[in-house]
PDB file of C-alpha atoms in Angstrom:
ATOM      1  CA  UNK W   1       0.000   0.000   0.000  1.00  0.00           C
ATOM      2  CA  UNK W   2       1.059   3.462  -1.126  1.00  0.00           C
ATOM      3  CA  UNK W   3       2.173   5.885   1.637  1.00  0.00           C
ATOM      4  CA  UNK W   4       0.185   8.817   2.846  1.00  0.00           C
ATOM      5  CA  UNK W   5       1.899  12.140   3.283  1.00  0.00           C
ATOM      6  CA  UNK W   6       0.735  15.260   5.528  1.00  0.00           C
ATOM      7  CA  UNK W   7       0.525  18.529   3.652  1.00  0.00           C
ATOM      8  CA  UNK W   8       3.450  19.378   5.703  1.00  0.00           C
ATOM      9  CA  UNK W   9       5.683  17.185   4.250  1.00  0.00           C
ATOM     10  CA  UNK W  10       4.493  17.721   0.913  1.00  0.00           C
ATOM     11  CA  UNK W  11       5.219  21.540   1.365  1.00  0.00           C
ATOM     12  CA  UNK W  12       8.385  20.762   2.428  1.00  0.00           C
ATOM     13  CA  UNK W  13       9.733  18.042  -0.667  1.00  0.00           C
ATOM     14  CA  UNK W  14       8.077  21.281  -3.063  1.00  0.00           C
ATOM     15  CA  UNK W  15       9.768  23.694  -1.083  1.00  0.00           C
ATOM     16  CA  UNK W  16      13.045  21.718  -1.443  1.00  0.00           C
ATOM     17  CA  UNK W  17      12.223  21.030  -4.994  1.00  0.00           C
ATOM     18  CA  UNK W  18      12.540  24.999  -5.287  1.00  0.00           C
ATOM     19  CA  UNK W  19      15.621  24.839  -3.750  1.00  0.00           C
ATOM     20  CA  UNK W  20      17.282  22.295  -5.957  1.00  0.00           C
ATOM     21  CA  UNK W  21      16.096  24.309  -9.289  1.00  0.00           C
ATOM     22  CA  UNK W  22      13.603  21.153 -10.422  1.00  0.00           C
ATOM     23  CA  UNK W  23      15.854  18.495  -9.843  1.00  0.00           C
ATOM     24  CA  UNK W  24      13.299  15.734  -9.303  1.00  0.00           C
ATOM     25  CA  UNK W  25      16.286  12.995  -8.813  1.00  0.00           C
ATOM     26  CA  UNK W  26      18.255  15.113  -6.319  1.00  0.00           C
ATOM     27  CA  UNK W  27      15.101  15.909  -4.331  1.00  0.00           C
ATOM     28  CA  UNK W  28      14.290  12.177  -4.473  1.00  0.00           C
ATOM     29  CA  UNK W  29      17.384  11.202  -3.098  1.00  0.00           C
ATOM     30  CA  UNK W  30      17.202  13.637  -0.175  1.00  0.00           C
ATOM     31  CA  UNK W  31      13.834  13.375   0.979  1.00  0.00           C
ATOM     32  CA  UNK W  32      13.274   9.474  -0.013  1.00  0.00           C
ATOM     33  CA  UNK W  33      10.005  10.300  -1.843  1.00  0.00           C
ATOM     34  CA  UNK W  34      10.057   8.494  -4.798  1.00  0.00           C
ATOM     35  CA  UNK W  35      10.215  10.161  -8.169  1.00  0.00           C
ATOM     36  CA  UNK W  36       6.571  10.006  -9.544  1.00  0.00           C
ATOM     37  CA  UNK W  37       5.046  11.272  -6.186  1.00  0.00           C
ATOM     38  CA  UNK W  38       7.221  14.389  -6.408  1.00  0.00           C
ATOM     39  CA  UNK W  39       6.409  14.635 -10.466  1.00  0.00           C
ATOM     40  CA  UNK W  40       2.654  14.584  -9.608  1.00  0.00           C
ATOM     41  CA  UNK W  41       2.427  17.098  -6.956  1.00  0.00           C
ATOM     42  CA  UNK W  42       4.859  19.403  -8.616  1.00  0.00           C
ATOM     43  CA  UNK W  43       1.705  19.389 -12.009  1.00  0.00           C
ATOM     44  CA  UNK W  44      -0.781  19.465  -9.860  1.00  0.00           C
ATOM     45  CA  UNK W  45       1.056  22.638  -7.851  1.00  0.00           C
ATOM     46  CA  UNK W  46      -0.762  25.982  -8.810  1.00  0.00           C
ATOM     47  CA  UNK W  47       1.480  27.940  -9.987  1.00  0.00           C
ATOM     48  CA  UNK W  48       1.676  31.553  -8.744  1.00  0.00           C
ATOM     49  CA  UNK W  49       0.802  34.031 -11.701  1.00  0.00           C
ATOM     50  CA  UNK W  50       3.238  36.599 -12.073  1.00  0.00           C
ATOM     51  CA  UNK W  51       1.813  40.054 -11.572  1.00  0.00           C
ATOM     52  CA  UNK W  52       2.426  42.270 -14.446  1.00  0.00           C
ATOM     53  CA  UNK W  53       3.483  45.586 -12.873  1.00  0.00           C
ATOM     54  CA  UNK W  54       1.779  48.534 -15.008  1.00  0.00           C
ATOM     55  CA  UNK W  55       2.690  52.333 -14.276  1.00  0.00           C
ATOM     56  CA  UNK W  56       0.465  54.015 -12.817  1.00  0.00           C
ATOM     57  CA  UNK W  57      -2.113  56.145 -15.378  1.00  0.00           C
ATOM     58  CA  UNK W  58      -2.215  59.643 -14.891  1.00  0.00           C
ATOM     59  CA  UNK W  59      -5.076  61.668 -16.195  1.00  0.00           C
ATOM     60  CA  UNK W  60      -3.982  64.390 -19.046  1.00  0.00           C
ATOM     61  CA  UNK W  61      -5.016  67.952 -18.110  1.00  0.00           C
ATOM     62  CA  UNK W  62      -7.047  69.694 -20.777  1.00  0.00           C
ATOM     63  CA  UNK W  63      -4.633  72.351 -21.098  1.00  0.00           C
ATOM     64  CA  UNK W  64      -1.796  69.933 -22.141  1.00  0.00           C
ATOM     65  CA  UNK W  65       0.191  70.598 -25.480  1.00  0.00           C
ATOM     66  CA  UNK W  66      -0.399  66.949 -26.505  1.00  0.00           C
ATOM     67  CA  UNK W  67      -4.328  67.629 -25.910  1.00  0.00           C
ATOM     68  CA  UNK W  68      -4.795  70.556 -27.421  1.00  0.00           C
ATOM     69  CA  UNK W  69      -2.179  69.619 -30.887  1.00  0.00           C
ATOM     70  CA  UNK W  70      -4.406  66.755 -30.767  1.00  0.00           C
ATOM     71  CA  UNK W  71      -7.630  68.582 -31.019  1.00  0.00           C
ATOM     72  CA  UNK W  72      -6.529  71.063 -34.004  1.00  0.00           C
ATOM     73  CA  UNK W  73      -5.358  70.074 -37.558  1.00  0.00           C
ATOM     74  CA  UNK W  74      -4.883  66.825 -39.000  1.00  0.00           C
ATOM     75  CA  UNK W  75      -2.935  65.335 -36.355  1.00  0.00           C
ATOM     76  CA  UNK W  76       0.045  64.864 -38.499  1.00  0.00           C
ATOM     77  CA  UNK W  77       2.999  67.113 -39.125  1.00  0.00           C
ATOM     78  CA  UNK W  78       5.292  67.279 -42.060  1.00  0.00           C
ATOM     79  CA  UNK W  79       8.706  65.923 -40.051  1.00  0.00           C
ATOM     80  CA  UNK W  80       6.524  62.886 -38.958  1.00  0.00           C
ATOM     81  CA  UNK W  81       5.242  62.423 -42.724  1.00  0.00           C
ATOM     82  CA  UNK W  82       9.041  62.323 -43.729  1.00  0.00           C
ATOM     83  CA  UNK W  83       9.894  60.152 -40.874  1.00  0.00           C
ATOM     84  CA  UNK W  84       7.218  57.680 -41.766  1.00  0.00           C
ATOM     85  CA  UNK W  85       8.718  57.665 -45.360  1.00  0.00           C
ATOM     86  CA  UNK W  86      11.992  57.029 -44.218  1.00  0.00           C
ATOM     87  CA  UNK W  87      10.889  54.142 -41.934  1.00  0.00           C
ATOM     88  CA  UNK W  88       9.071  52.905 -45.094  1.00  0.00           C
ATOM     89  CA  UNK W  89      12.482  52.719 -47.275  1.00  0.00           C
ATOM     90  CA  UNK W  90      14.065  50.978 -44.815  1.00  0.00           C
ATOM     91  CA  UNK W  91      11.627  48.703 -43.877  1.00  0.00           C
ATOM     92  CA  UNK W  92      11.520  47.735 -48.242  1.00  0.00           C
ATOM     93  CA  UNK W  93      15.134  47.411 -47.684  1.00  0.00           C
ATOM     94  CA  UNK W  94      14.516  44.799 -44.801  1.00  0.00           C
ATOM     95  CA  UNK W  95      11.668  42.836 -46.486  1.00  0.00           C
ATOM     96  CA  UNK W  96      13.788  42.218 -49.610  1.00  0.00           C
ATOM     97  CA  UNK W  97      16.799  41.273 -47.677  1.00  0.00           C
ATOM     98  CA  UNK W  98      14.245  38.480 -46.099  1.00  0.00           C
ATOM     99  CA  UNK W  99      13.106  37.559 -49.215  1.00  0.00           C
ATOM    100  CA  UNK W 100      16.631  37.049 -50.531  1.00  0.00           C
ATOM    101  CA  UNK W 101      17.683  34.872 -47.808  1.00  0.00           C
ATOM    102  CA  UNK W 102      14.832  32.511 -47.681  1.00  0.00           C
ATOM    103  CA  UNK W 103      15.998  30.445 -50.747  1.00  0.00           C
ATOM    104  CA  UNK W 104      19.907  29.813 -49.185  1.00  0.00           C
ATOM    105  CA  UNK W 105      17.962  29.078 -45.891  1.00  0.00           C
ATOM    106  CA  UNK W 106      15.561  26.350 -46.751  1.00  0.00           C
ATOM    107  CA  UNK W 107      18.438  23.858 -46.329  1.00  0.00           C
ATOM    108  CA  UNK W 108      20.178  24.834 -43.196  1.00  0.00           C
ATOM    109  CA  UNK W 109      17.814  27.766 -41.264  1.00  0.00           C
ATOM    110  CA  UNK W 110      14.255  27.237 -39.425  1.00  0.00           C
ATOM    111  CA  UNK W 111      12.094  28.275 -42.876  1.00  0.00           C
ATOM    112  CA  UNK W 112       8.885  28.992 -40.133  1.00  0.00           C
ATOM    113  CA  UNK W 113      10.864  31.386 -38.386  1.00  0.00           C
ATOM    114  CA  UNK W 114      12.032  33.613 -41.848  1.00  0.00           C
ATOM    115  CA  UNK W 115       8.394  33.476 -43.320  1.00  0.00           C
ATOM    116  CA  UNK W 116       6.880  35.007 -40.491  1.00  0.00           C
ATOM    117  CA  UNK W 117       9.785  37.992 -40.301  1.00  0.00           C
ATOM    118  CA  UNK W 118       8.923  38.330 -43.750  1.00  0.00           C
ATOM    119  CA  UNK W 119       5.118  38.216 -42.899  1.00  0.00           C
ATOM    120  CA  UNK W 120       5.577  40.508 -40.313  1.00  0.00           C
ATOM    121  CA  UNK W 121       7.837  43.149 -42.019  1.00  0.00           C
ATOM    122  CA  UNK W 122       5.399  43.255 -45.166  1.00  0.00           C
ATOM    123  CA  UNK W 123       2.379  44.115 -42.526  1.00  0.00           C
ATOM    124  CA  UNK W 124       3.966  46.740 -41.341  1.00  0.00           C
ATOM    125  CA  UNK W 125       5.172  48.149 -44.882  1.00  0.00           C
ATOM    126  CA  UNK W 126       1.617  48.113 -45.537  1.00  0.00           C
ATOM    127  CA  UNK W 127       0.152  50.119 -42.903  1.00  0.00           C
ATOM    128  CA  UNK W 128       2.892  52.552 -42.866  1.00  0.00           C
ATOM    129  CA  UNK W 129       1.863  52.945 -46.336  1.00  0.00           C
ATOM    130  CA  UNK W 130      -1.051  53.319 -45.814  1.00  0.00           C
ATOM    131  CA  UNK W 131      -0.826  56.165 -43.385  1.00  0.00           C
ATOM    132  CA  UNK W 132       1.320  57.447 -45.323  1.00  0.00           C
ATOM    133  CA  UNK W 133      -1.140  57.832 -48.680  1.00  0.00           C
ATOM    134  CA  UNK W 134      -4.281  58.746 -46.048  1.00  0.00           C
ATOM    135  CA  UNK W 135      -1.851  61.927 -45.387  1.00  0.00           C
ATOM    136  CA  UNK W 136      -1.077  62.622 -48.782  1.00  0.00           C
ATOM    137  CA  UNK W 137      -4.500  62.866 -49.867  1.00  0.00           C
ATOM    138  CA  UNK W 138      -6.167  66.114 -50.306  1.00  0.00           C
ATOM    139  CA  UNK W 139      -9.346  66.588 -47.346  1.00  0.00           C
ATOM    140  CA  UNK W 140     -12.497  67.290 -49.662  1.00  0.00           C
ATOM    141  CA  UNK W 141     -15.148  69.150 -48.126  1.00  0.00           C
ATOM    142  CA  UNK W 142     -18.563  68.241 -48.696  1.00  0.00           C
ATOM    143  CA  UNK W 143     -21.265  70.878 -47.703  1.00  0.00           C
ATOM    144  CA  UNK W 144     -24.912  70.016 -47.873  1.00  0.00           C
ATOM    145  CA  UNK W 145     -27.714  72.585 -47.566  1.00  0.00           C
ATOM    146  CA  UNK W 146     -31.258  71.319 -46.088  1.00  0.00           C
ATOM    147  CA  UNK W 147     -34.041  73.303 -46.339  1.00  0.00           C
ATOM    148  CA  UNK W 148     -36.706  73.076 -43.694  1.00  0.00           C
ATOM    149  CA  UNK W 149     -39.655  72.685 -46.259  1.00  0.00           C
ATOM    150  CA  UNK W 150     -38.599  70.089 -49.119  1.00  0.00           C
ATOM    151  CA  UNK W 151     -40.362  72.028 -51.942  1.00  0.00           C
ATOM    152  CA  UNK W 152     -38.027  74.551 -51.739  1.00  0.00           C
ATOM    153  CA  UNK W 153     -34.859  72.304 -52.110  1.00  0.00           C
ATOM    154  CA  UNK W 154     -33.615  72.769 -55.768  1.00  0.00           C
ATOM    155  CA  UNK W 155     -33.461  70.210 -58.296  1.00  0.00           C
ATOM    156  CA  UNK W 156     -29.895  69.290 -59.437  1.00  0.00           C
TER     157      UNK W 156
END
């Protein structure tokens, strides 16, 4: 018949399984519980969840540069339009040195692990183009004149 253990001793073989970095053998050997026991109850431990430490938000007054810049014009200035271009060359540059290295890879290099670099950098070539061609189109205005009795709306 199996042996019973207390929680207490089961604390303490996990506790010394901490200590010895996993080692299921070494902790074995020094507590005399056999192997499996100590596999089992170290899978069936919960596991603490790591807290992901966030920075604390902090509300934007209304009077802030950022608020107000954000609030007037398109939201865009010309250094960050050139900047995004720039970003764009370079980021061609990058996709077609992928491309050019996936054939003399196929052999020797994880093929996975250059088609999703690849996937990746052409993504992001795309959106950065396409911020880039929302900002180079012209805004059209469209203004639309309603009159409060319909028979006097004209006739186009």
């Amino acid at each position: 018949m199996s042996r019973r253990y207390t929680k207490e001793e089961k604390q303490q073989v996990l506790e010394r399984l901490i200590q010895n970095n996993g080692d299921v053998s070494r902790t074995s050997a020094e507590t005399g519980v056999p192997k499996r026991t100590i596999y089992n109850w170290h899978k069936n431990m919960p596991m603490p969840m790591p807290m992901l430490q966030l920075p604390p938000i902090v509300p934007q007054d209304d009077d802030s540069p950022s608020h107000v810049e954000r609030a007037s014009g398109d939201g865009v200035s010309p250094d960050d339009i050139d900047t995004l271009r720039e970003l764009q060359q370079r980021m061609l540059a990058h996709i077609h040195l992928i491309n050019d290295a996936i054939p003399d890879a196929i052999a020797a290099a994880p093929l996975n692990q250059l088609v999703t670099s690849l996937s990746q950098m052409t993504d992001r070539y795309l959106k950065v183009s396409a911020q880039l061609q929302q900002q180079q189109q012209p805004t059209e205005m469209i203004i639309t004149f309603e009159y409060a009795d319909p028979k006097d709306n004209p006739t186009y």
